[in-house]
Amino acid sequence: MRILFLGDIVGRSGRDALTQRLPALRAGLDLDLVVVNGENASHGFGLAPDMARAFLAAGADAITLGNHAWDRREIIPFLEEEKRVIRPANFPPGTPGAGAVVVEVRGGRRALVMNVMGRLFMDPLDDPFRAVQAELQRHALGRTIQAAILDVHAEASSEKQAFGHSFDGMLSLVIGTHTHVPTADHQILPGGTAYQTDAGMCGDYDSVIGMQKGGAALRFWKKMPGEKLAPAEGEATLCGLYVETDDATGLATRVAPLRQGGRLSQLMP
Amino acid sequence: MRILFLGDIVGRSGRDALTQRLPALRAGLDLDLVVVNGENASHGFGLAPDMARAFLAAGADAITLGNHAWDRREIIPFLEEEKRVIRPANFPPGTPGAGAVVVEVRGGRRALVMNVMGRLFMDPLDDPFRAVQAELQRHALGRTIQAAILDVHAEASSEKQAFGHSFDGMLSLVIGTHTHVPTADHQILPGGTAYQTDAGMCGDYDSVIGMQKGGAALRFWKKMPGEKLAPAEGEATLCGLYVETDDATGLATRVAPLRQGGRLSQLMP
Amino acid sequence: MRILFLGDIVGRSGRDALTQRLPALRAGLDLDLVVVNGENASHGFGLAPDMARAFLAAGADAITLGNHAWDRREIIPFLEEEKRVIRPANFPPGTPGAGAVVVEVRGGRRALVMNVMGRLFMDPLDDPFRAVQAELQRHALGRTIQAAILDVHAEASSEKQAFGHSFDGMLSLVIGTHTHVPTADHQILPGGTAYQTDAGMCGDYDSVIGMQKGGAALRFWKKMPGEKLAPAEGEATLCGLYVETDDATGLATRVAPLRQGGRLSQLMP
Amino acid sequence: MRILFLGDIVGRSGRDALTQRLPALRAGLDLDLVVVNGENASHGFGLAPDMARAFLAAGADAITLGNHAWDRREIIPFLEEEKRVIRPANFPPGTPGAGAVVVEVRGGRRALVMNVMGRLFMDPLDDPFRAVQAELQRHALGRTIQAAILDVHAEASSEKQAFGHSFDGMLSLVIGTHTHVPTADHQILPGGTAYQTDAGMCGDYDSVIGMQKGGAALRFWKKMPGEKLAPAEGEATLCGLYVETDDATGLATRVAPLRQGGRLSQLMP
Ligand SMILES: [Fe+2]
Ligand SMILES: [Fe+2]
Ligand SMILES: [Fe+2]
Ligand SMILES: [Fe+2]
Ligand SMILES: [Fe+2]
Ligand SMILES: [Fe+2]
Ligand SMILES: [Fe+2]
Ligand SMILES: [Fe+2]
């Protein structure tokens, strides 16, 4: 399977880059599965239903979220009707929406997409490791599903790497989001799972994690209320990871970063 | 000036890679200035004086530290005799050692090297932004010093980016350390300062931030005392950033990541 | 039922105060049930099996723990043989020991004692609220058990109060530990549950949370390795809460703080 | 000097209790100096100028703040005209307002009032210990000022106790705020400084730190956006500490808690 994962879409700049460029990427790379993290699509905070629809229409097969999942409250009822948008699986029982979805791709193949939130330096939540373990018990990689993707929305590199190693050989891809910076540690772990600590955001990199740099930098110098932060408006770099997997095993055979547009060094799989 | 910055050296694997490969790198890239972060050299925790001596002998011009600065206490008196080893500048007044050093390089040129620790998700410390500002008032980039390098030892990508933008045009390079994962957002900011959110560690990347993966991953699953962590022993990837600067301005003219050896994708400037 | 809960026993000073004074307190107040928190008994860090035995021999019916549960590792196998020592119930599945115990008291009555750890400003753990809810489903207050005591080992007053209100009417007593300072907000909540945000430690109050004040205060001024902390050695104040409950309902009918010995203002129920 | 310090005034319930009862308290206890913390006066978030005026009119000599200092932005310019309202002294240089004020009391005597914020589990700020030390160098307790009061707005009991011991003998009173729960560890430290870890809030104690208990407790169970929090509206307990000092030394000679009205056990000095 040819898979593309793209990190946190930030604001209009990120949304425009995604909807304008994803169709060509999908065709050019002959992709089977596209997953994007949408938690910052709406002015940096949350995801509105119409944005989710636009991402799916442009070629995304599933959309993950994170700590900003509910910043746009309209998404909450929307999750009931659109199962391809998922929120972290380790939100407590009774939370609307789901933390995993199986999507069907070309040739009748099936891919499991999961989302969890880390806990180190983040909110108190249920154990994300056991959440993944529980979900995996419902599937058989290489048999009932041909691929399994996990978006670990987390701050600490140590926790993300602990996911990679804990599930090495059980997932096609473990990829981090949330820091809004792409890491260069993409690799196939010894057990066959593709891994990258953070996909990076899809947004303007002349910014502070996607937000306008002047005000956002001042927050570290001052102890004042300040202006409301707004997304930076320069051209976005689409950031993510391309992975090829073997349908028979669900494991990775190739991994290559993608960085397209905007300020970052350009890289195509 | 041709500058190489290498991230946190972790354990024996990282030390060996550095001392064995730095002489050839220094010659091959015709480097003027080499700075390495040494806070994890000693079994993952701190830097012993003999290790500092070995790094300097192998071609480092200065060594920075971080939250593990004092894990090997012998380093504390050593900082008084060896000024090229610096600790975060925003440790409180009266702390042994210094947070900045001016080193002389080929042709009588002078380079300022600084180290600060971030505060978001880290220890309470003095303001690292004002610490850099105060140090810069003692120098004139392009006149009394030809280059100025800042190692921002910090957890949060937002805080590191705030440093990049706050000092854009005033420093040659702002580079992050501490997450032990190289980021792929190297760039020259609009004002001329080279920037990368994290240099990445020099250590074995089949690990949890350089430590053996089995025990380190289990810590996220269990709430038990566990074994003492030990560094992973596979071949290290040297990770860092190469920067070329204009002596007349002290600003960056070229920036290129370096990843050499071990598991990560290889890249030479 | 006449119940006494005593907060974190700290070091030798706390241990001596407990073992020397508890027999007289038990007799004088005609107590049915005594619960003490023992997480700091061993030089401030953990609880050794012989200390647990001494506390039980002196009149404790159950001992709770907290974030320092495993600092003395010998306690881990000991929990299997001595069920009256419990650790936080929201440690992950598979953790040795239990988070609740039913102890039998005079007249064949039974009391449930539970221990959980909060998560705000503390370690990532399972949901402590659901842990209590699950345990309560195994019992019927006023029928299968005559009293139910919960030690909420937590940092934040908000989280402890959330426990009080969430379980008001379902427990006899919700009492906090961990800050090592007694609070003066003891009350019977509207639903009948006795509540106090923190029991306070049993230790020397001329200290920093029980540890010698010089070194412990300096840690906030300096960023240096410092000496190992040791418990303060002045006379301990036993701190806790006395509660009377109605066996027919398991709810509280009277609540009164106890502070005996040492520097704090003295108060007997 | 006869001094009363009252903790965080929360919402209308707290404001009403203060303005209605302070005149009688001031007369009845023959007070020389009254200091109140006002950071939660406005619906739980911040202090509006008219509220500050009302508190001063009712008998407060100075008002301190905390992490909610700027929640009502109108207070920012107001601090320039009304010096008796102070914000934490360890906000960065250039912040509007001041962190200390000298107020004149009966008989031409002068009292220094200071406010700092702790850093453990709170925002990154300048060193609050050095901030107090610097302020004290401008005064001579027992000579240029007859009393010196410090409100330590902080989460951790350890940090507050470190303040008490670090400045024991140099201040009349070190009192904590922010947890919204009164502690029962009031004492005169060996050097003569009165101390209490937290004054407690002036608000409704059938609540979660002053806010309506239903919604506030649910936040610990759910991971959902939830309703906006509102202050609880039951009768407030005024909570604070009464201290008598010797004008010749500025040190404490008597310390006694005050709890008046509402649900908590009643106590008058
Ligand atoms: Fe994000
Ligand atoms: Fe996020
Ligand atoms: Fe490091
Ligand atoms: Fe570090
Ligand atoms: Fe404790
Ligand atoms: Fe504790
Ligand atoms: Fe407050
Ligand atoms: Fe506060």
mmCIF file with all atom_site columns, C-alpha atoms in Angstrom, chain B residues 17 21 50 54 59 89 109 119 123 160 191 199 216 268:
data_model
loop_
_atom_site.group_PDB
_atom_site.id
_atom_site.type_symbol
_atom_site.label_atom_id
_atom_site.label_alt_id
_atom_site.label_comp_id
_atom_site.label_asym_id
_atom_site.label_entity_id
_atom_site.label_seq_id
_atom_site.pdbx_PDB_ins_code
_atom_site.Cartn_x
_atom_site.Cartn_y
_atom_site.Cartn_z
_atom_site.occupancy
_atom_site.B_iso_or_equiv
_atom_site.pdbx_formal_charge
_atom_site.auth_seq_id
_atom_site.auth_comp_id
_atom_site.auth_asym_id
_atom_site.auth_atom_id
_atom_site.pdbx_PDB_model_num
ATOM 1  C CA . ALA B 1 17  ? 31.383 8.341  17.214 1.00 0.00 ? 17  ALA B CA 1
ATOM 2  C CA . ARG B 1 21  ? 34.847 10.831 13.294 1.00 0.00 ? 21  ARG B CA 1
ATOM 3  C CA . ASP B 1 50  ? 38.064 13.506 30.888 1.00 0.00 ? 50  ASP B CA 1
ATOM 4  C CA . ALA B 1 54  ? 38.596 14.130 24.765 1.00 0.00 ? 54  ALA B CA 1
ATOM 5  C CA . GLY B 1 59  ? 38.272 19.013 17.475 1.00 0.00 ? 59  GLY B CA 1
ATOM 6  C CA . ALA B 1 89  ? 23.423 31.110 31.127 1.00 0.00 ? 89  ALA B CA 1
ATOM 7  C CA . ARG B 1 109 ? 38.437 35.573 14.309 1.00 0.00 ? 109 ARG B CA 1
ATOM 8  C CA . ARG B 1 119 ? 11.451 26.939 30.814 1.00 0.00 ? 119 ARG B CA 1
ATOM 9  C CA . ASP B 1 123 ? 12.779 23.644 35.543 1.00 0.00 ? 123 ASP B CA 1
ATOM 10 C CA . LYS B 1 160 ? 12.788 27.441 20.561 1.00 0.00 ? 160 LYS B CA 1
ATOM 11 C CA . GLY B 1 191 ? 16.854 38.417 9.260  1.00 0.00 ? 191 GLY B CA 1
ATOM 12 C CA . ALA B 1 199 ? 20.023 19.276 16.334 1.00 0.00 ? 199 ALA B CA 1
ATOM 13 C CA . ALA B 1 216 ? 12.630 2.900  28.649 1.00 0.00 ? 216 ALA B CA 1
ATOM 14 C CA . MET B 1 268 ? 26.358 15.392 4.391  1.00 0.00 ? 268 MET B CA 1
#
